[in-house]
Coordinates of C-alpha atoms and ligand atoms in Angstrom, one line a residue:
X1 CA 242.3 229.4 76.8
X2 CA 244.5 229.7 79.9
X3 CA 246.2 226.7 81.3
X4 CA 249.0 225.6 83.7
X5 CA 250.8 223.2 81.5
X6 CA 251.0 222.3 77.8
X7 CA 252.6 219.2 76.2
X8 CA 253.2 219.9 72.6
X9 CA 254.7 218.0 69.6
X10 CA 253.2 214.8 70.9
X11 CA 251.9 211.8 69.1
X12 CA 248.8 210.7 71.1
X13 CA 247.0 207.5 71.8
X14 CA 244.0 209.1 73.5
X15 CA 242.1 205.8 73.9
X16 CA 238.9 207.9 73.5
X17 CA 236.1 206.0 71.9
X18 CA 236.6 202.3 71.0
X19 CA 240.1 202.1 69.5
X20 CA 243.5 203.7 70.3
X21 CA 242.4 207.2 69.2
X22 CA 245.7 208.0 67.4
X23 CA 246.7 211.6 66.7
X24 CA 249.9 212.1 64.8
X25 CA 250.5 215.8 65.7
X26 CA 248.8 216.5 69.0
X27 CA 248.9 218.3 72.3
X28 CA 247.6 218.0 75.8
X29 CA 246.7 221.0 78.0
X30 CA 246.0 220.8 81.7
X31 CA 244.6 223.2 84.3
X32 CA 244.3 222.5 88.0
X33 CA 245.3 218.9 87.3
X34 CA 242.6 218.2 84.8
X35 CA 242.8 217.9 81.0
X36 CA 241.3 221.0 79.3
X37 CA 242.3 219.9 75.8
X38 CA 243.8 216.7 74.2
X39 CA 243.8 216.2 70.5
X40 CA 245.2 217.4 67.2
X41 CA 247.3 220.6 67.2
X42 CA 245.4 221.8 64.2
X43 CA 242.1 221.6 66.0
X44 CA 243.3 223.1 69.3
X45 CA 242.0 226.4 70.5
X46 CA 244.5 229.1 71.1
X47 CA 246.2 228.2 74.4
X48 CA 248.2 230.4 76.8
X49 CA 250.2 228.1 79.0
X50 CA 252.3 229.0 82.1
X51 CA 254.7 226.2 81.1
X52 CA 255.2 224.4 77.8
X53 CA 256.8 221.0 77.5
X54 CA 258.1 219.9 74.1
X55 CA 257.5 216.2 73.6
X56 CA 259.8 216.0 70.5
X57 CA 257.3 213.7 68.8
X58 CA 257.2 211.2 71.6
X59 CA 254.1 209.1 72.1
X60 CA 251.7 210.1 75.0
X61 CA 249.2 207.7 76.4
X62 CA 246.9 207.9 79.4
X63 CA 248.7 207.0 82.6
X64 CA 248.4 203.2 83.1
X65 CA 245.8 201.8 85.4
X66 CA 246.6 198.5 87.3
X67 CA 243.0 197.5 88.2
X68 CA 243.7 194.2 90.2
X69 CA 246.5 193.8 92.7
X70 CA 247.1 192.3 96.1
X71 CA 250.3 194.4 96.5
X72 CA 250.1 194.9 100.3
X73 CA 251.2 191.9 102.2
X74 CA 253.8 190.6 104.7
X75 CA 256.7 188.3 103.8
X76 CA 256.9 186.5 100.4
X77 CA 256.4 182.9 99.1
X78 CA 259.7 182.2 97.4
X79 CA 259.8 179.0 99.5
X80 CA 256.5 177.7 98.1
X81 CA 257.8 178.5 94.7
X82 CA 260.6 176.1 95.4
X83 CA 258.1 173.5 96.5
X84 CA 256.2 174.0 93.3
X85 CA 259.3 173.6 91.3
X86 CA 259.8 170.2 93.1
X87 CA 256.4 169.1 92.0
X88 CA 253.7 170.3 94.5
X89 CA 250.7 172.1 93.0
X90 CA 249.3 175.5 94.1
X91 CA 246.1 173.8 95.4
X92 CA 248.1 171.1 97.3
X93 CA 250.2 173.8 99.1
X94 CA 247.0 175.8 99.9
X95 CA 245.3 172.7 101.3
X96 CA 248.4 171.9 103.4
X97 CA 248.0 175.2 105.3
X98 CA 250.4 177.2 103.0
X99 CA 249.4 179.5 100.3
X100 CA 247.2 182.5 101.3
X101 CA 247.2 181.5 104.9
X102 CA 251.0 181.6 105.1
X103 CA 250.9 185.2 103.8
X104 CA 248.1 185.9 106.3
X105 CA 250.4 185.0 109.2
X106 CA 253.1 187.3 107.9
X107 CA 250.6 190.1 107.3
X108 CA 249.1 189.8 110.8
X109 CA 252.6 190.0 112.3
X110 CA 253.5 193.2 110.4
X111 CA 252.6 196.7 111.5
X112 CA 250.8 199.1 109.2
X113 CA 254.1 200.9 108.6
X114 CA 255.9 197.7 107.8
X115 CA 253.2 196.8 105.3
X116 CA 253.6 200.2 103.6
X117 CA 257.4 199.9 103.6
X118 CA 257.4 196.4 102.1
X119 CA 254.8 197.4 99.4
X120 CA 256.5 200.6 98.3
X121 CA 259.4 199.1 96.3
X122 CA 256.8 197.1 94.4
X123 CA 254.5 200.1 93.9
X124 CA 257.5 202.2 92.8
X125 CA 258.3 199.6 90.1
X126 CA 254.8 200.0 88.7
X127 CA 255.1 203.8 88.9
X128 CA 258.4 203.7 87.0
X129 CA 256.4 202.1 84.1
X130 CA 253.8 204.9 84.1
X131 CA 251.1 203.6 86.4
X132 CA 249.0 206.4 87.8
X133 CA 246.0 204.5 89.2
X134 CA 246.4 201.4 91.3
X135 CA 243.8 199.1 92.8
X136 CA 244.9 197.4 96.1
X137 CA 242.9 194.6 97.7
X138 CA 243.0 193.4 101.3
X139 CA 242.5 189.7 101.9
X140 CA 245.7 188.7 103.7
X141 CA 244.5 189.8 107.1
X142 CA 241.3 187.7 107.4
X143 CA 240.3 189.2 110.7
X144 CA 238.8 192.7 111.3
X145 CA 242.0 194.3 112.7
X146 CA 244.4 192.9 110.1
X147 CA 242.0 193.6 107.2
X148 CA 241.6 197.2 108.4
X149 CA 245.4 197.5 108.9
X150 CA 246.0 196.3 105.3
X151 CA 243.4 198.8 103.8
X152 CA 244.9 201.7 105.9
X153 CA 248.3 200.7 104.5
X154 CA 246.8 200.8 101.0
X155 CA 245.3 204.2 101.5
X156 CA 248.6 205.4 103.0
X157 CA 250.4 204.4 99.8
X158 CA 248.2 206.9 97.9
X159 CA 249.3 209.6 100.3
X160 CA 253.0 209.0 100.1
X161 CA 253.2 208.5 96.3
X162 CA 251.8 210.6 93.4
X163 CA 249.3 207.9 92.6
X164 CA 245.5 207.4 92.8
X165 CA 244.8 204.3 95.0
X166 CA 241.4 202.5 94.9
X167 CA 240.9 200.0 97.7
X168 CA 238.9 196.8 97.6
X169 CA 237.8 194.8 100.7
X170 CA 238.6 191.1 100.0
X171 CA 237.7 189.5 103.4
X172 CA 236.3 186.5 101.5
X173 CA 239.7 185.5 100.1
X174 CA 240.5 182.4 102.2
X175 CA 239.5 180.7 105.5
X176 CA 241.7 181.7 108.4
X177 CA 242.8 178.7 110.7
X178 CA 240.9 180.0 113.7
X179 CA 237.6 179.4 111.8
X180 CA 238.3 175.7 112.1
X181 CA 236.9 174.8 108.7
X182 CA 233.6 176.6 109.2
X183 CA 233.3 178.7 106.1
X184 CA 229.7 179.8 106.7
X185 CA 230.6 181.1 110.2
X186 CA 233.6 183.0 108.7
X187 CA 231.4 184.5 106.0
X188 CA 229.0 185.7 108.7
X189 CA 232.0 187.5 110.4
X190 CA 233.0 189.0 107.0
X191 CA 229.4 190.3 106.5
X192 CA 228.4 191.3 110.0
X193 CA 231.7 192.5 111.5
X194 CA 234.5 193.1 109.0
X195 CA 232.5 194.8 106.3
X196 CA 230.6 197.3 108.5
X197 CA 233.9 198.2 110.3
X198 CA 235.7 198.7 107.0
X199 CA 232.8 200.8 105.6
X200 CA 232.5 202.9 108.7
X201 CA 236.2 203.8 108.5
X202 CA 235.8 204.7 104.8
X203 CA 238.5 202.1 103.9
X204 CA 236.9 200.4 100.9
X205 CA 235.9 201.6 97.4
X206 CA 234.6 198.1 96.4
X207 CA 234.1 194.5 97.7
X208 CA 235.7 191.4 96.1
X209 CA 235.6 187.7 96.8
X210 CA 237.3 184.4 95.8
X211 CA 234.8 182.0 94.4
X212 CA 236.6 178.7 94.1
X213 CA 236.8 175.2 95.5
X214 CA 239.7 176.1 97.7
X215 CA 237.9 179.3 98.8
X216 CA 234.2 180.1 98.9
X217 CA 231.0 178.7 97.2
X218 CA 228.7 180.9 95.1
X219 CA 226.2 180.8 97.9
X220 CA 228.7 182.2 100.4
X221 CA 229.9 184.8 98.0
X222 CA 226.3 185.8 97.4
X223 CA 226.0 186.6 101.1
X224 CA 229.0 188.9 100.9
X225 CA 227.5 190.6 97.8
X226 CA 224.2 191.2 99.6
X227 CA 226.1 192.8 102.5
X228 CA 228.0 195.0 100.1
X229 CA 224.9 196.0 98.3
X230 CA 223.3 197.0 101.6
X231 CA 226.2 199.3 102.2
X232 CA 226.0 200.7 98.7
X233 CA 229.4 199.3 97.5
X234 CA 230.0 197.9 94.1
X235 CA 231.3 194.3 93.8
X236 CA 233.9 192.4 91.8
X237 CA 234.8 188.7 91.8
X238 CA 237.7 186.3 91.4
X239 CA 235.8 183.9 89.2
X240 CA 236.5 180.7 87.1
X241 CA 240.2 180.8 87.9
X242 CA 240.9 177.2 88.6
X243 CA 237.5 175.7 87.9
X244 CA 234.0 176.8 86.7
X245 CA 231.6 177.5 89.6
X246 CA 229.6 180.0 87.5
X247 CA 231.0 182.9 89.5
X248 CA 230.8 185.1 86.4
X249 CA 227.0 184.8 86.2
X250 CA 226.8 185.5 89.9
X251 CA 228.9 188.6 89.6
X252 CA 226.8 189.8 86.6
X253 CA 223.6 189.3 88.6
X254 CA 225.0 191.7 91.2
X255 CA 225.9 194.2 88.5
X256 CA 229.6 193.7 89.3
X257 CA 232.2 196.2 88.1
X258 CA 234.4 193.2 87.0
X259 CA 234.8 189.5 87.0
X260 CA 238.5 188.5 87.1
X261 CA 240.7 185.6 85.9
X262 CA 238.0 183.7 84.0
X263 CA 240.3 181.0 82.6
X264 CA 237.4 178.5 82.9
X265 CA 234.5 180.7 81.9
X266 CA 231.9 179.3 79.5
X267 CA 229.5 181.0 77.0
X268 CA 226.7 181.3 79.6
X269 CA 229.1 183.2 81.8
X270 CA 230.3 185.4 79.0
X271 CA 226.7 186.3 77.9
X272 CA 225.9 187.2 81.5
X273 CA 229.0 189.6 81.7
X274 CA 228.0 191.1 78.3
X275 CA 224.4 191.8 79.5
X276 CA 225.5 193.4 82.8
X277 CA 228.3 195.4 81.2
X278 CA 230.7 193.8 83.7
X279 CA 234.4 194.0 82.6
X280 CA 236.4 190.9 82.1
X281 CA 239.8 191.4 83.9
X282 CA 242.4 189.0 82.5
X283 CA 245.5 188.2 84.6
X284 CA 248.1 186.5 82.4
X285 CA 250.7 186.8 85.1
X286 CA 248.8 184.4 87.3
X287 CA 248.0 182.1 84.3
X288 CA 251.7 181.9 83.5
X289 CA 253.0 181.6 87.1
X290 CA 250.7 178.7 88.1
X291 CA 251.3 177.1 84.7
X292 CA 247.6 177.0 84.0
X293 CA 246.9 175.5 80.6
X294 CA 243.2 176.4 80.2
X295 CA 243.0 179.8 78.6
X296 CA 240.2 182.3 79.0
X297 CA 238.1 182.3 75.9
X298 CA 239.0 185.6 74.4
X299 CA 237.0 184.7 71.2
X300 CA 233.8 184.4 73.2
X301 CA 234.5 187.6 75.1
X302 CA 235.0 189.4 71.8
X303 CA 232.0 187.8 70.1
X304 CA 229.7 189.0 72.9
X305 CA 231.3 192.4 73.2
X306 CA 232.6 192.1 76.7
X307 CA 235.2 194.7 77.6
X308 CA 238.5 193.3 78.4
X309 CA 241.0 194.7 81.0
X310 CA 244.5 193.4 81.8
X311 CA 246.1 193.7 85.2
X312 CA 249.2 192.5 87.1
X313 CA 247.4 190.6 89.9
X314 CA 250.5 191.4 91.8
X315 CA 250.5 189.0 94.8
X316 CA 253.0 186.7 96.5
X317 CA 251.4 183.4 95.6
X318 CA 250.3 183.3 92.0
X319 CA 251.6 186.4 90.4
X320 CA 254.7 188.0 91.9
X321 CA 254.6 190.5 89.0
X322 CA 255.1 194.2 89.1
X323 CA 254.9 195.1 85.4
X324 CA 251.9 196.1 83.3
X325 CA 254.2 196.2 80.3
X326 CA 255.0 192.5 80.8
X327 CA 251.3 191.8 81.6
X328 CA 250.5 193.2 78.1
X329 CA 253.2 191.1 76.5
X330 CA 251.8 188.0 78.2
X331 CA 248.2 189.0 77.3
X332 CA 249.2 189.1 73.6
X333 CA 251.5 186.1 73.6
X334 CA 249.6 183.8 75.8
X335 CA 246.0 184.9 75.2
X336 CA 246.4 186.3 71.6
X337 CA 245.0 189.7 72.5
X338 CA 245.7 192.4 69.9
X339 CA 248.0 195.4 70.6
X340 CA 244.9 197.6 70.7
X341 CA 243.2 195.3 73.2
X342 CA 246.3 195.2 75.4
X343 CA 246.7 199.0 75.5
X344 CA 243.0 199.6 76.1
X345 CA 243.2 196.8 78.8
X346 CA 245.6 198.8 80.9
X347 CA 244.0 202.2 80.4
X348 CA 240.4 202.7 79.4
X349 CA 239.0 199.2 80.3
X350 CA 241.0 199.1 83.5
X351 CA 239.5 202.4 84.5
X352 CA 236.0 201.1 83.6
X353 CA 236.7 198.0 85.8
X354 CA 237.4 200.4 88.7
X355 CA 234.3 202.5 88.0
X356 CA 236.5 205.6 87.5
X357 CA 236.3 206.0 83.7
X358 CA 234.9 209.5 84.2
X359 CA 238.1 210.5 85.9
X360 CA 241.0 208.5 84.2
X361 CA 241.7 206.0 81.5
X362 CA 241.6 208.2 78.4
X363 CA 243.0 211.5 77.3
X364 CA 239.8 213.6 77.2
X365 CA 238.9 217.0 78.5
X366 CA 237.6 216.9 82.1
X367 CA 239.6 213.9 83.2
X368 CA 242.7 214.0 85.5
X369 CA 245.8 214.8 83.5
X370 CA 247.5 211.5 84.1
X371 CA 250.0 210.8 81.3
X372 CA 252.7 208.4 80.3
X373 CA 255.2 209.7 77.8
X374 CA 257.2 207.0 75.9
X375 CA 260.4 206.8 74.0
X376 CA 258.9 204.6 71.3
X377 CA 258.3 204.7 67.5
X378 CA 254.9 203.0 67.6
X379 CA 252.5 201.9 70.3
X380 CA 253.0 198.2 69.6
X381 CA 256.5 198.5 71.2
X382 CA 254.8 198.8 74.6
X383 CA 253.4 195.3 74.1
X384 CA 256.2 193.7 72.1
X385 CA 259.2 194.1 74.4
X386 CA 259.9 192.0 77.4
X387 CA 261.7 193.5 80.4
X388 CA 262.4 196.8 78.8
X389 CA 260.9 200.1 80.1
X390 CA 260.7 202.9 77.5
X391 CA 259.0 205.4 79.9
X392 CA 260.3 208.9 79.3
X393 CA 258.2 210.8 81.8
X394 CA 255.0 210.3 83.9
X395 CA 252.5 212.9 84.8
X396 CA 250.0 212.5 87.7
X397 CA 247.2 215.1 88.0
X398 CA 249.0 217.6 85.8
X399 CA 252.5 217.2 87.4
Ligands
LIG401 N1 243.5 184.4 93.2 C1 244.8 184.6 93.1 O1 245.4 184.3 92.1 C2 245.3 185.2 94.3 N2 244.2 185.3 95.0 C3 243.1 184.9 94.4 O2 242.0 184.9 94.9 C4 246.3 184.3 94.9 C5 246.7 184.8 96.2 C6 247.8 184.0 96.9 O3 248.1 182.9 96.6 O4 248.4 184.6 97.8
LIG402 FE1 243.7 188.3 92.5

């Protein structure tokens, strides 16, 4: 077998199948950016590589996948953080015209270039930890021009960095002030104006919404989902974050890729996700940062066989986090996820949540050769440490 590049003397966590897919003495071979073999050295075909890299026994995992971020935005919300430290709640600040709307103002005021420039240091922090696929949502523009600007900035990030970017249109994130409290009228604009423009420009890979008391009702979200379906786009949903409006069941009814947050999900919601094969994306950074106390019911998710992903939710208001390693530690410490669940949650299950499991998320022949190579003795170290980055090297599409 001829290939461009071969990584030998590696310990692999392929994540293929259900578990970690551990291989003690393994190798990965890539050709034209795709994996042609990943597995035990003893089972490998004879390979003739242009370049061979000796991993010296290091661990190799799939490149990490951050499947839920709002990483493109203007300004920051350090001031609101101070208000919260003085006793104000997230919901109080949002209702007083701060929160998402304050980031909307800064996002509208920024140029596309400025949005890219301010996001890149955050994106680079993720890249430095081995992230090779990144989902980026809009939702801080809240009018057609600013939503499109944000999504163009997101696409641009995938052009200027060695990284696969998946974009998600989140027009139904919050009500902009010019809507004067009329949520139904705004949702009509999202469906009839913003979404068609975004789709026409090829700027969205999926559609998301925020189903919550401070955001939109299930009925309003359903209109967005209908519009997405008509355009042939898959949906996902911010559901059950601060209360239970039965968003998970709604998402499942629309065959959603994922339902995200889920702190307040009940068994009916969990069953619906299981039946639809919708991935539960848990966001411990947001849980931690808003000092939520109601935990997502991981036991119910396990019991019903719902796949669990973990993401940073990187955003200025509820999760100013740019570390999937720390998200894993929080998933384990706060939600009691196992090491295997955490590692699968930022690789295989995150890829499933983005609908790109055929291309990334595990080390298997045919997928992009996206690798993270780690200076660790055992995979649990990736979950166990806090604020320490053991990445040795990162490979995106074979390079
Ligand atoms: N849920 C969240 O945690 C973020 N968006 C959402 O729908 C918060 C976004 C923000 O506060 O800026
Ligand atoms: Fe979010």
